Every structure is written in structure tokens, then in C-alpha cells.
Short mmCIF file of C-alpha atoms and ligand atoms in Angstrom, two decimals:
data_model
loop_
_atom_site.label_atom_id
_atom_site.label_comp_id
_atom_site.label_asym_id
_atom_site.label_seq_id
_atom_site.Cartn_x
_atom_site.Cartn_y
_atom_site.Cartn_z
CA MET A 1 5.77 26.28 -39.20
CA PRO A 2 2.24 26.48 -37.29
CA ASP A 3 2.47 26.84 -33.38
CA ARG A 4 2.07 23.46 -31.75
CA LEU A 5 -1.01 23.10 -29.27
CA PHE A 6 0.06 23.55 -25.99
CA ARG A 7 -1.59 24.17 -22.45
CA SER A 8 0.47 24.32 -19.13
CA PRO A 9 -0.56 21.26 -17.26
CA SER A 10 -2.23 21.58 -13.79
CA GLU A 11 -0.34 21.02 -10.80
CA ALA A 12 -3.38 19.50 -8.76
CA PRO A 13 -2.73 15.63 -8.07
CA ALA A 14 -4.43 13.20 -10.22
CA GLY A 15 -7.26 11.22 -8.39
CA ILE A 16 -7.70 8.73 -11.06
CA VAL A 17 -5.10 6.45 -13.04
CA HIS A 18 -6.63 5.31 -16.63
CA LEU A 19 -5.19 2.22 -18.26
CA GLY A 20 -5.44 2.04 -21.84
CA LEU A 21 -5.06 5.49 -23.01
CA GLY A 22 -6.50 4.90 -26.54
CA ALA A 23 -8.69 7.10 -28.56
CA PHE A 24 -11.99 5.99 -26.86
CA PHE A 25 -11.17 7.06 -23.51
CA ARG A 26 -9.87 10.30 -24.65
CA ALA A 27 -13.04 11.26 -26.80
CA HIS A 28 -15.50 9.51 -23.71
CA GLY A 29 -14.54 9.13 -20.19
CA ALA A 30 -11.64 11.97 -20.13
CA ILE A 31 -14.41 14.61 -21.45
CA TYR A 32 -16.96 13.75 -18.86
CA LEU A 33 -14.22 13.88 -15.98
CA ALA A 34 -13.41 17.36 -17.19
CA GLU A 35 -16.93 18.29 -17.10
CA ALA A 36 -17.66 16.80 -13.77
CA MET A 37 -14.63 18.42 -12.41
CA ALA A 38 -15.67 21.89 -13.79
CA ALA A 39 -19.39 21.08 -12.28
CA GLY A 40 -18.53 19.46 -9.02
CA GLY A 41 -15.02 20.11 -8.19
CA GLY A 42 -12.55 17.56 -6.75
CA ASP A 43 -9.18 16.67 -7.94
CA TRP A 44 -10.14 14.32 -10.60
CA GLY A 45 -7.18 14.98 -12.95
CA VAL A 46 -6.07 11.77 -14.96
CA THR A 47 -2.50 9.84 -14.92
CA GLY A 48 -2.84 7.87 -18.26
CA VAL A 49 -1.08 4.47 -18.66
CA SER A 50 -0.09 2.99 -22.15
CA LEU A 51 0.18 -0.72 -21.82
CA GLN A 52 2.02 -1.00 -24.90
CA SER A 53 3.68 1.55 -26.83
CA PRO A 54 4.91 4.95 -26.07
CA GLY A 55 3.27 6.79 -29.05
CA THR A 56 0.51 8.49 -27.54
CA ARG A 57 2.85 9.96 -24.60
CA ASP A 58 5.37 11.06 -27.09
CA ARG A 59 2.77 12.76 -29.12
CA LEU A 60 0.81 14.37 -25.99
CA ARG A 61 4.06 15.43 -23.92
CA PRO A 62 4.95 18.42 -26.25
CA GLN A 63 1.55 19.78 -25.65
CA GLY A 64 1.39 19.72 -21.96
CA TRP A 65 -0.87 16.42 -22.24
CA ALA A 66 -3.57 18.66 -23.93
CA TYR A 67 -5.44 17.54 -27.09
CA GLN A 68 -8.29 18.46 -29.15
CA ALA A 69 -11.69 16.36 -28.97
CA VAL A 70 -13.39 16.90 -32.55
CA GLU A 71 -17.27 16.45 -32.87
CA LEU A 72 -17.88 15.28 -36.25
CA GLY A 73 -21.35 15.89 -36.96
CA PRO A 74 -23.36 15.73 -40.23
CA GLN A 75 -23.45 19.59 -40.37
CA GLY A 76 -19.54 20.05 -39.74
CA GLU A 77 -17.18 19.68 -36.74
CA ALA A 78 -16.38 21.56 -33.68
CA ALA A 79 -13.45 20.99 -31.51
CA ARG A 80 -12.55 21.51 -27.73
CA VAL A 81 -9.24 21.17 -26.09
CA VAL A 82 -9.34 18.69 -23.16
CA THR A 83 -6.65 19.25 -20.23
CA VAL A 84 -7.73 16.78 -17.96
CA LEU A 85 -4.83 14.52 -18.23
CA ARG A 86 -1.69 15.10 -15.60
CA ASP A 87 0.82 12.83 -16.96
CA VAL A 88 1.19 9.71 -19.10
CA LEU A 89 3.33 6.65 -18.49
CA VAL A 90 4.57 3.74 -20.52
CA ALA A 91 4.13 0.69 -18.82
CA PRO A 92 6.63 -1.63 -20.48
CA GLU A 93 9.27 1.34 -19.96
CA ASP A 94 8.90 1.64 -16.38
CA PRO A 95 6.06 -0.79 -14.81
CA GLN A 96 7.15 0.20 -11.50
CA ALA A 97 6.06 3.92 -12.19
CA VAL A 98 2.82 2.66 -12.88
CA LEU A 99 2.54 0.60 -9.77
CA ASP A 100 3.42 3.71 -7.97
CA ALA A 101 0.80 5.95 -9.43
CA MET A 102 -1.54 3.42 -8.71
CA ALA A 103 -0.62 3.27 -5.06
CA ALA A 104 -0.69 6.82 -4.34
CA ALA A 105 -3.05 7.80 -1.64
CA ALA A 106 -4.65 10.27 -3.88
CA ILE A 107 -5.68 7.76 -6.31
CA HIS A 108 -9.54 6.76 -5.82
CA ILE A 109 -10.20 5.14 -9.02
CA VAL A 110 -8.39 3.11 -11.55
CA SER A 111 -10.37 3.21 -14.77
CA LEU A 112 -9.80 1.08 -17.86
CA THR A 113 -10.11 0.65 -21.62
CA VAL A 114 -7.79 -2.09 -22.54
CA THR A 115 -10.12 -3.83 -25.08
CA GLU A 116 -11.80 -7.06 -24.69
CA LYS A 117 -8.58 -9.11 -25.00
CA GLY A 118 -6.89 -6.92 -22.47
CA TYR A 119 -8.54 -9.01 -19.67
CA CYS A 120 -6.74 -12.21 -20.72
CA HIS A 121 -9.91 -13.79 -20.16
CA GLU A 122 -11.61 -16.74 -22.07
CA PRO A 123 -14.11 -14.76 -23.82
CA SER A 124 -16.77 -17.84 -23.72
CA THR A 125 -16.63 -18.25 -19.91
CA GLY A 126 -15.04 -15.05 -18.52
CA ARG A 127 -12.21 -17.00 -16.64
CA LEU A 128 -9.01 -16.01 -16.56
CA ASN A 129 -6.87 -17.46 -19.53
CA ARG A 130 -3.83 -18.99 -17.30
CA ASP A 131 -1.90 -19.87 -20.24
CA HIS A 132 -1.99 -16.28 -21.70
CA PRO A 133 1.88 -15.35 -22.03
CA ASP A 134 1.28 -12.01 -19.99
CA ILE A 135 -0.55 -13.79 -17.23
CA ALA A 136 2.28 -16.45 -17.03
CA HIS A 137 4.74 -13.76 -16.89
CA ASP A 138 2.72 -11.80 -14.20
CA LEU A 139 2.76 -15.06 -12.06
CA ALA A 140 6.29 -15.35 -12.22
CA HIS A 141 7.28 -11.85 -11.87
CA PRO A 142 6.61 -8.79 -9.54
CA LEU A 143 6.17 -6.22 -12.23
CA PRO A 144 3.37 -6.84 -14.25
CA ARG A 145 2.59 -6.83 -18.06
CA SER A 146 -1.12 -7.29 -18.36
CA ALA A 147 -3.85 -5.11 -16.95
CA PRO A 148 -5.07 -7.79 -14.40
CA GLY A 149 -1.29 -8.04 -13.02
CA PHE A 150 -1.31 -4.21 -12.61
CA LEU A 151 -4.60 -4.24 -10.71
CA VAL A 152 -3.51 -7.01 -8.42
CA ARG A 153 -0.13 -5.84 -7.79
CA ALA A 154 -1.33 -2.21 -7.42
CA LEU A 155 -3.90 -3.33 -4.87
CA GLN A 156 -1.27 -5.57 -3.29
CA ALA A 157 0.76 -2.44 -2.58
CA ARG A 158 -1.96 -0.48 -1.01
CA ARG A 159 -3.00 -3.19 1.26
CA ARG A 160 0.61 -3.45 2.38
CA ALA A 161 0.77 0.46 2.95
CA GLY A 162 -2.39 0.50 5.03
CA LEU A 163 -4.38 2.41 2.34
CA PRO A 164 -8.02 1.48 1.15
CA PRO A 165 -8.37 0.21 -2.35
CA PHE A 166 -9.32 2.13 -5.35
CA THR A 167 -12.27 1.52 -7.28
CA VAL A 168 -11.97 -0.42 -10.46
CA LEU A 169 -13.93 1.20 -13.15
CA CYS A 170 -14.03 -1.05 -16.25
CA CYS A 171 -15.03 0.96 -19.40
CA ASP A 172 -14.67 -2.00 -22.12
CA ASN A 173 -17.30 -3.60 -24.18
CA LEU A 174 -17.98 -6.63 -21.97
CA PRO A 175 -21.22 -7.39 -20.63
CA GLU A 176 -21.06 -7.07 -16.98
CA ASN A 177 -17.94 -5.68 -17.30
CA GLY A 178 -17.42 -4.81 -13.57
CA ARG A 179 -18.02 -8.65 -12.55
CA VAL A 180 -15.48 -9.84 -15.52
CA VAL A 181 -12.72 -7.57 -14.55
CA ARG A 182 -13.49 -8.65 -10.77
CA GLY A 183 -13.28 -12.47 -11.73
CA VAL A 184 -9.97 -12.18 -13.41
CA VAL A 185 -8.42 -9.90 -10.68
CA LEU A 186 -9.59 -12.41 -7.92
CA GLU A 187 -8.39 -15.52 -9.89
CA LEU A 188 -5.02 -13.71 -10.40
CA ALA A 189 -4.85 -12.68 -6.86
CA ARG A 190 -5.64 -16.14 -5.64
CA LEU A 191 -2.69 -17.48 -7.22
CA ILE A 192 -0.32 -15.01 -6.11
CA ASP A 193 -1.38 -14.34 -2.63
CA PRO A 194 -4.64 -15.75 -1.12
CA ASP A 195 -4.96 -13.33 1.78
CA LEU A 196 -4.79 -10.55 -0.73
CA ALA A 197 -7.55 -11.94 -2.69
CA THR A 198 -9.49 -12.29 0.32
CA TRP A 199 -9.07 -8.45 1.06
CA ILE A 200 -10.25 -7.74 -2.64
CA ASP A 201 -13.12 -9.97 -2.26
CA VAL A 202 -14.31 -7.95 1.00
CA GLU A 203 -13.31 -4.75 0.29
CA GLY A 204 -12.85 -3.99 -3.63
CA ALA A 205 -15.41 -2.16 -5.42
CA PHE A 206 -15.95 -3.10 -9.33
CA PRO A 207 -19.01 -1.27 -10.56
CA SER A 208 -20.45 -2.43 -13.98
CA THR A 209 -20.62 0.39 -16.61
CA MET A 210 -21.94 0.90 -20.05
CA VAL A 211 -19.84 3.41 -22.23
CA ASP A 212 -21.06 4.51 -25.91
CA ARG A 213 -19.31 6.76 -28.35
CA ILE A 214 -18.35 6.08 -31.91
CA VAL A 215 -14.90 6.85 -32.05
CA PRO A 216 -13.01 6.40 -35.65
CA ALA A 217 -9.36 6.26 -35.52
CA THR A 218 -7.41 9.64 -36.20
CA THR A 219 -6.11 9.93 -39.59
CA ALA A 220 -3.18 11.97 -41.02
CA ALA A 221 -5.79 13.73 -43.18
CA ASP A 222 -7.83 14.66 -40.00
CA LEU A 223 -4.37 16.25 -38.56
CA ASP A 224 -3.71 18.52 -41.47
CA ARG A 225 -7.67 19.54 -41.72
CA LEU A 226 -7.40 20.49 -38.03
CA GLU A 227 -4.40 22.39 -38.53
CA ALA A 228 -5.55 24.32 -41.23
CA ARG A 229 -8.61 25.31 -39.72
CA THR A 230 -7.24 26.49 -36.22
CA GLY A 231 -3.44 27.23 -37.35
CA GLN A 232 -2.32 25.21 -34.74
CA ARG A 233 -0.68 21.67 -35.05
CA ASP A 234 -2.10 18.97 -32.68
CA GLU A 235 -0.64 15.74 -32.98
CA ALA A 236 -2.81 13.79 -30.96
CA PRO A 237 -6.45 14.90 -31.59
CA VAL A 238 -9.45 12.41 -31.33
CA MET A 239 -12.52 12.22 -33.64
CA HIS A 240 -15.75 11.32 -32.27
CA GLU A 241 -19.63 11.52 -33.13
CA PRO A 242 -21.83 13.95 -31.29
CA PHE A 243 -23.66 11.08 -29.33
CA ARG A 244 -22.44 9.90 -26.06
CA GLN A 245 -23.59 7.62 -23.12
CA TRP A 246 -22.18 6.44 -19.90
CA VAL A 247 -24.18 4.63 -17.51
CA VAL A 248 -22.39 3.39 -14.18
CA GLU A 249 -23.51 1.29 -11.27
CA ASP A 250 -23.37 3.32 -8.01
CA ARG A 251 -21.01 1.00 -6.00
CA PHE A 252 -17.93 2.92 -5.65
CA TYR A 253 -15.26 2.67 -2.70
CA GLY A 254 -15.43 6.14 -1.26
CA LEU A 255 -15.17 9.22 -3.26
CA ARG A 256 -15.93 9.45 -7.09
CA PRO A 257 -16.37 12.74 -9.39
CA ALA A 258 -19.79 14.45 -9.93
CA LEU A 259 -20.73 12.34 -12.84
CA GLU A 260 -24.40 12.57 -12.44
CA GLN A 261 -24.26 16.47 -12.94
CA VAL A 262 -22.87 15.99 -16.51
CA GLY A 263 -25.33 13.48 -17.88
CA VAL A 264 -23.78 10.05 -16.59
CA GLN A 265 -26.70 7.82 -15.42
CA ILE A 266 -25.77 6.40 -12.28
CA VAL A 267 -27.97 3.45 -11.69
CA GLY A 268 -28.25 0.39 -9.28
CA ASP A 269 -27.71 -2.17 -12.19
CA VAL A 270 -26.31 -1.62 -15.75
CA THR A 271 -27.08 -4.94 -17.05
CA ALA A 272 -29.88 -4.30 -18.98
CA PHE A 273 -28.16 -1.15 -20.45
CA GLU A 274 -25.07 -3.24 -21.20
CA HIS A 275 -27.19 -5.93 -23.19
CA MET A 276 -28.95 -3.38 -24.98
CA LYS A 277 -25.77 -1.46 -26.11
CA LEU A 278 -23.64 -4.46 -26.54
CA ARG A 279 -26.09 -6.42 -28.86
CA MET A 280 -27.75 -3.76 -30.78
CA LEU A 281 -24.90 -1.43 -31.37
CA ASN A 282 -21.64 -3.74 -31.19
CA GLY A 283 -23.48 -6.76 -32.39
CA THR A 284 -24.65 -5.03 -35.56
CA HIS A 285 -21.38 -3.11 -35.89
CA SER A 286 -19.68 -6.44 -36.39
CA SER A 287 -22.09 -7.73 -38.67
CA LEU A 288 -21.93 -4.74 -40.87
CA ALA A 289 -18.01 -4.84 -40.29
CA TYR A 290 -17.52 -8.34 -41.70
CA LEU A 291 -20.35 -8.43 -44.42
CA GLY A 292 -19.58 -4.70 -45.36
CA TYR A 293 -15.98 -5.46 -45.54
CA LEU A 294 -16.42 -8.54 -47.70
CA ALA A 295 -18.92 -6.73 -50.15
CA GLY A 296 -15.96 -3.96 -50.65
CA HIS A 297 -17.25 -1.19 -48.35
CA GLU A 298 -14.49 0.97 -46.54
CA THR A 299 -16.68 2.29 -43.75
CA ILE A 300 -19.96 1.68 -41.68
CA SER A 301 -21.30 4.86 -43.30
CA ASP A 302 -20.68 3.51 -46.94
CA THR A 303 -22.14 0.17 -45.82
CA VAL A 304 -25.26 1.51 -44.43
CA ALA A 305 -25.66 3.78 -47.45
CA ASP A 306 -26.19 0.64 -49.35
CA PRO A 307 -29.99 -0.15 -49.19
CA VAL A 308 -29.55 -3.81 -48.93
CA PHE A 309 -27.33 -3.52 -45.69
CA SER A 310 -29.65 -1.10 -44.22
CA ALA A 311 -32.51 -3.11 -44.97
CA PHE A 312 -30.43 -5.91 -43.37
CA VAL A 313 -29.66 -4.29 -40.09
CA GLN A 314 -33.15 -3.10 -39.58
CA ARG A 315 -34.32 -6.54 -39.84
CA LEU A 316 -31.67 -7.64 -37.42
CA TRP A 317 -32.65 -5.35 -34.99
CA ARG A 318 -36.60 -5.80 -35.20
CA ASN A 319 -36.82 -9.63 -35.82
CA GLU A 320 -33.49 -11.16 -34.19
CA ILE A 321 -32.00 -8.72 -31.67
CA ILE A 322 -34.77 -6.83 -29.94
CA PRO A 323 -37.13 -10.05 -29.18
CA ALA A 324 -34.47 -11.10 -27.12
CA LEU A 325 -33.90 -8.01 -25.02
CA THR A 326 -35.44 -6.28 -22.07
CA PRO A 327 -35.89 -2.75 -22.07
CA PRO A 328 -33.72 -0.73 -19.60
CA PRO A 329 -35.45 1.77 -17.77
CA GLY A 330 -36.67 4.58 -20.09
CA GLU A 331 -35.39 3.12 -23.18
CA ASP A 332 -37.64 2.30 -26.25
CA LEU A 333 -35.68 -0.14 -28.17
CA ALA A 334 -37.33 0.43 -31.55
CA ALA A 335 -36.40 4.15 -31.04
CA TYR A 336 -33.00 3.25 -29.79
CA ALA A 337 -32.46 1.19 -33.40
CA ASP A 338 -33.56 4.24 -35.16
CA ALA A 339 -31.38 6.36 -33.71
CA LEU A 340 -28.46 3.83 -34.27
CA LEU A 341 -29.06 3.88 -37.97
CA ASP A 342 -28.84 7.80 -37.89
CA ARG A 343 -25.38 7.38 -35.97
CA TYR A 344 -24.30 4.77 -38.46
CA ARG A 345 -25.24 7.11 -41.44
CA ASN A 346 -23.32 10.05 -40.33
CA PRO A 347 -21.18 10.53 -43.27
CA ALA A 348 -18.50 12.62 -41.21
CA ILE A 349 -17.63 9.46 -39.18
CA ARG A 350 -15.46 7.19 -41.37
CA HIS A 351 -15.21 4.60 -39.25
CA ARG A 352 -13.75 1.56 -40.94
CA THR A 353 -15.23 -1.97 -41.31
CA TRP A 354 -11.53 -3.20 -41.00
CA GLN A 355 -11.21 -1.42 -37.67
CA ILE A 356 -14.37 -3.02 -36.12
CA ALA A 357 -13.31 -6.49 -37.67
CA MET A 358 -10.48 -6.50 -35.34
CA ASP A 359 -10.49 -9.19 -32.34
CA GLY A 360 -13.47 -10.95 -33.51
CA SER A 361 -12.77 -13.89 -31.48
CA GLN A 362 -12.98 -11.57 -28.52
CA LYS A 363 -16.01 -9.75 -29.66
CA LEU A 364 -18.32 -12.24 -31.00
CA PRO A 365 -19.54 -14.17 -28.02
CA GLN A 366 -21.00 -11.06 -25.95
CA ARG A 367 -22.02 -9.43 -29.44
CA ILE A 368 -23.69 -12.06 -31.50
CA LEU A 369 -23.65 -15.52 -30.17
CA GLY A 370 -25.43 -14.71 -26.73
CA THR A 371 -28.63 -13.38 -28.83
CA ILE A 372 -28.28 -16.38 -31.10
CA VAL A 373 -28.28 -18.94 -28.00
CA GLU A 374 -30.98 -17.18 -26.52
CA GLY A 375 -33.14 -16.69 -29.84
CA ARG A 376 -32.89 -20.35 -30.82
CA ALA A 377 -33.83 -21.36 -26.96
CA ALA A 378 -37.02 -19.44 -27.57
CA GLY A 379 -37.58 -20.85 -30.65
CA ARG A 380 -36.81 -18.03 -33.22
CA ASP A 381 -35.10 -17.98 -36.48
CA VAL A 382 -31.87 -16.01 -36.28
CA PRO A 383 -30.79 -16.09 -40.03
CA GLY A 384 -29.16 -12.56 -40.06
CA LEU A 385 -26.90 -13.23 -37.05
CA ILE A 386 -26.05 -16.63 -38.25
CA LEU A 387 -25.11 -15.11 -41.48
CA SER A 388 -23.03 -12.76 -39.63
CA VAL A 389 -20.97 -15.59 -37.81
CA ALA A 390 -20.31 -17.12 -41.19
CA ALA A 391 -19.27 -13.68 -42.39
CA TRP A 392 -16.71 -13.48 -39.46
CA MET A 393 -15.27 -17.06 -40.55
CA ARG A 394 -15.00 -16.13 -44.21
CA TYR A 395 -13.18 -12.92 -43.01
CA ALA A 396 -10.88 -14.85 -40.84
CA SER A 397 -9.58 -17.07 -43.27
CA GLY A 398 -7.47 -14.07 -44.70
CA THR A 399 -9.01 -13.81 -48.02
CA ASP A 400 -11.41 -11.27 -49.63
CA GLU A 401 -13.94 -12.01 -52.48
CA GLN A 402 -11.57 -11.13 -55.01
CA GLY A 403 -9.15 -13.48 -53.57
CA GLY A 404 -6.75 -10.62 -52.06
CA PRO A 405 -5.38 -10.86 -48.65
CA ILE A 406 -7.44 -9.47 -45.77
CA GLU A 407 -5.05 -8.20 -42.90
CA VAL A 408 -6.82 -9.95 -40.37
CA LYS A 409 -5.89 -8.62 -36.71
CA ASP A 410 -6.92 -10.79 -33.81
CA PRO A 411 -5.07 -12.51 -31.03
CA LEU A 412 -6.20 -15.97 -32.60
CA ALA A 413 -5.57 -15.08 -36.11
CA ALA A 414 -3.27 -17.64 -37.15
CA LYS A 415 -5.40 -20.35 -35.35
CA LEU A 416 -8.64 -18.71 -37.00
CA ALA A 417 -7.05 -18.99 -40.80
CA ALA A 418 -6.00 -22.66 -39.87
CA GLN A 419 -9.54 -23.34 -39.56
CA TRP A 420 -10.45 -22.67 -43.02
CA ALA A 421 -11.05 -25.59 -45.45
CA ARG A 422 -12.32 -26.22 -48.64
CA ASP A 423 -15.43 -27.73 -47.53
CA PRO A 424 -17.87 -25.44 -45.69
CA ALA A 425 -19.06 -28.02 -43.44
CA ARG A 426 -15.58 -28.89 -42.26
CA THR A 427 -14.81 -25.20 -41.73
CA VAL A 428 -17.93 -24.86 -39.61
CA ALA A 429 -16.67 -28.04 -37.52
CA ASN A 430 -13.35 -26.74 -37.30
CA PHE A 431 -14.24 -23.36 -36.00
CA LEU A 432 -17.13 -24.38 -33.38
CA SER A 433 -14.53 -26.54 -32.13
CA LEU A 434 -12.77 -23.62 -30.86
CA GLY A 435 -13.93 -23.69 -27.02
CA GLN A 436 -12.75 -20.03 -26.18
CA VAL A 437 -15.17 -18.75 -28.75
CA PHE A 438 -18.24 -21.02 -28.93
CA PRO A 439 -20.57 -22.23 -26.16
CA PRO A 440 -20.94 -26.14 -26.29
CA VAL A 441 -24.50 -25.61 -26.47
CA LEU A 442 -24.01 -24.13 -30.51
CA ARG A 443 -21.78 -26.71 -30.99
CA GLU A 444 -24.38 -29.39 -30.01
CA ASP A 445 -27.16 -27.81 -31.84
CA ALA A 446 -27.62 -29.59 -35.55
CA ALA A 447 -29.92 -27.11 -36.80
CA PHE A 448 -27.57 -23.98 -36.04
CA VAL A 449 -24.84 -26.13 -37.59
CA ARG A 450 -26.64 -26.72 -40.82
CA ASP A 451 -27.86 -23.10 -41.10
CA LEU A 452 -24.45 -21.85 -40.28
CA THR A 453 -23.04 -24.14 -43.11
CA ALA A 454 -25.25 -23.19 -45.44
CA ALA A 455 -24.90 -19.34 -44.98
CA LEU A 456 -20.93 -20.03 -45.17
CA ALA A 457 -21.48 -21.81 -48.72
CA GLY A 458 -23.65 -18.90 -49.74
CA LEU A 459 -21.35 -16.47 -48.90
CA VAL A 460 -18.49 -18.29 -50.87
CA GLN A 461 -20.60 -18.71 -53.72
CA LYS A 462 -22.56 -15.58 -54.09
CA GLY A 463 -20.80 -13.23 -52.03
CA ALA A 464 -21.79 -11.30 -48.90
CA ARG A 465 -24.03 -8.76 -50.57
CA ALA A 466 -26.20 -11.11 -52.51
CA MET A 467 -26.50 -13.37 -49.01
CA ALA A 468 -27.51 -10.00 -46.95
CA ALA A 469 -30.28 -9.20 -49.51
CA GLU A 470 -33.82 -10.24 -48.55
CA PRO A 471 -34.68 -13.58 -50.10
CA SER A 472 -37.02 -12.08 -52.50
CA ASP A 473 -34.40 -9.47 -53.38
CA GLY A 474 -31.65 -12.00 -54.24
C1 CS2 B 1 -16.94 -0.93 -32.37
C2 CS2 B 1 -16.95 -0.07 -30.87
O1 CS2 B 1 -14.68 -1.05 -32.77
C3 CS2 B 1 -15.53 -1.55 -32.60
O2 CS2 B 1 -15.62 -2.84 -32.27
O3 CS2 B 1 -18.17 -1.73 -32.25
O4 CS2 B 1 -15.85 0.51 -30.74
C4 CS2 B 1 -17.85 1.01 -31.06
O5 CS2 B 1 -17.61 2.01 -31.80
C5 CS2 B 1 -18.17 1.60 -29.54
O6 CS2 B 1 -18.34 0.67 -28.77
C6 CS2 B 1 -19.26 2.61 -29.49
O7 CS2 B 1 -19.63 2.95 -28.50
#
């Protein structure tokens, strides 16, 4: 038996609680924090919290919370051991322990990667969804289940103890993510304790951030390959591309790590960076995920290795997405698009189209629909984005182009499948009636409805690859 990876955990107290201890945070924020501590000092160790299952905690505990982050470059891989975690808690097992950790005086920041659906908001409006079962639970019980519930109850405990609030640092792919989380926290707090809501409104700090690194799910083959190379067994490594970016608004309550010393861009307003990244990266990721999956491609790199799809995504950037964006300071959007295509092509990153296709109902509004609304208002054609929306509908029907089943993961999966009808016009009308996803302006846009119906009919008749080909190739 090979040795198990192990490092003795540091005794220094944590300064950060992180909600949602998935692979993304462990391959991105955690590494920046480790580097910021090495560069600028401070007690910025992290207490990680899993909001759902104990798997990550159980794999990390025998390793003293250490794990490897493996950079997958086109020329080979390089691993480093990350030791920034001080403890890992599993919220459903002991929600009080999570609240106690968040309410500790040493905690200055609570960061989050709980995915889009973790905010329990309506994606089309950003408002708290009061009918969400976890929100209904959190309104009725002092020990929460949802991320907004933990934030509100922990802030309540701090206020009662005479402590300042922590900075809430949202690291999910939502536009103006600090504003979104602030909105749902204030809405929930108002329903629980209006004085608390006023205190959070005045004192709370919710900087917005843009986060970027492609982190495909770790596979069993990754564990075995790493063990063969290092001679040590790590049950919880994370895989990531070389590229990384983190842009953070300088609006913290009190202390923060020396992030600017390790390449984090600290800015006054992150909005232009967020739009660039969400629409150019995540938007095309979703397009390629639905179309690529339907065309039989397993990963993004397989999809863009097909010239039809690499030409398709370049047309999307050039004709439909870039014209609607304001470049952030210092960014050249055409160069950003070229760099994205290189990142997508990295053959070492096996990022499954199925993984990215998950939770489309929560992702489409900010990734694709906003660009369509703005494009149409400016009189621009957006055929590739419309095809992407049709591909999402086709995917969400739960049946692939060969008639086989698709395992659709989405909080609205059952509802989405029920919208599918034989007639494309009916299917489109049904989907557009989902107010959580589609803004009224698109439902009322007759030309959009017509083009979307034609795209869907084309997908059903000719398939995704033929539809993604340029009209003259088709
Ligand atoms: C992806 C993102 O899974 C997805 O939906 O689009 O996780 C993407 O890889 C990251 O945002 C890259 O920073």
C-alpha cells in the first residue's frame, strides 16, 4: 500500500470560513490565499464548509486537510500541496458548529462558491425565492440549511455578541455577485429580524468578484495517475488549467489578505470584468456544452477540435458577444477570445460537456439571455446565441439525437422536460413561459420567438453539428 498524503495542520486560527468546499475553490481561491499568506502574512487559514455531503471532509481528514492541486498544461502536469485548510465542517451534520465557526471573532471573511442555485434566488430577477424549500425551512427554524440562511443567522449571532460583521465574498459566476448575495441576505434578514436587516444594510460588506479557472471534475483515473507518479495516495486532489484570474472589489469590512501581492486585481468596480468573463467564457462554455453534447462530443476540447464548432464559437465572440461588451480597463476583447480558444483546446483538460450543461436554468440568464436582449435592442442578429438557447431546450428534453436518455441535472429538470412538445412552436412557447428563466421582453419579441422556433426545428431535423455549421457549409 502506498503512503497516504499527509501534512500536520497548522494550529493558527482560521480567518476565513468558506461555504461550498468544491473543487473550484480548492483550485482557485484556496491557492491564492495560501500564496497571499506566504507573501503578506496574517492568519488567513480557511475553515471549509460542505453544505451537502461529507465526502470531501472524509477524504481530506486523514490527510490533515492537505491535498494536491494539479496543473494540467498541454506539455504536462505539475502538482503542489495546498495546506490552507484548518478544518472542514459538514453543515447538515452539525449546523450549529458552522454558525459557531462563522461567528468566531477571528473570522473576517466568509467566502462562497455554492454555485448559481445555492443563492436560492430567481435567476431572471435576482430576488430571493421564498418558495424554495430551504428558504421555507430557514424561515421556520433557527438552524439553517441554505447559504443565505447561514449568512443571516451567523450575522445575527455576531450582532448579538457585539462583533462586527464579516465581509461576504461571493465567488460564484453571477453578474454583480456581491449585489446578488447582499440582496438575498437582506431579503431573508428582513423576514427574520428587521433590525438585523438594517444593521446588515448599514454595516455589511459584499464586494463583487470575478473568478476564473477551468477546473474539471477529478476522476478515479486522475487519482491513480497521481499515485503512480508521486508514490503517495491523495484521495482529494483537484485538477486545473494553468490560467487563473481573480478580480475583487476593494470593499472589505476591516482586514483582508494581501491578495494584491499575488496577482489578484483589486478594483473599484468589477462589473465590466464580470460581464466579459460570464458572457465570453461561461456563455460560450454553455453553448458548446449543449451543442457539443448533442453532437456526441464528450469534452470541450473534443468539441472545439471539430472545425465546425471552433468556427462557430469564434463567430459567436466576434459577431454576437464582443459587440455588446464594454472592455474592462486593460483588456483587449479580441485577444481575450483568442486566449479562451487556446484554453478550450488544452487537451489535458477533460472538461465534460455534461458537467457544464448542468443547471442550465440557473446559468442561461446571465450567460446568454442578457447578451441576446442587448443585441436585439441594438438591432444586431444573434443567430448563434439563439441556436444555443434552442440547444439547451433540446438537451433539457432529456433525449439525445440518437433517441437515448440524457441525465439532465437541473433544479428545474422535471419542469423542463414537461415543457417539451412535438411541435417546436409549442415547445418554445412553453419554455418561454418559465418566468424564472426568461425575461418578459424576450417572450414578447415576435422575431426572437420565430428565430428560436426555427432553430429548434432545425436541431430536431438536422442535428446540432449541421446547425452549428456556417450557412454556406451546411
Ligand atoms: C463552467 C464554469 O461548469 C461551468 O458551468 O462554465 O465552471 C467555468 O469552467 C469556470 O467558470 C471557469 O472560470
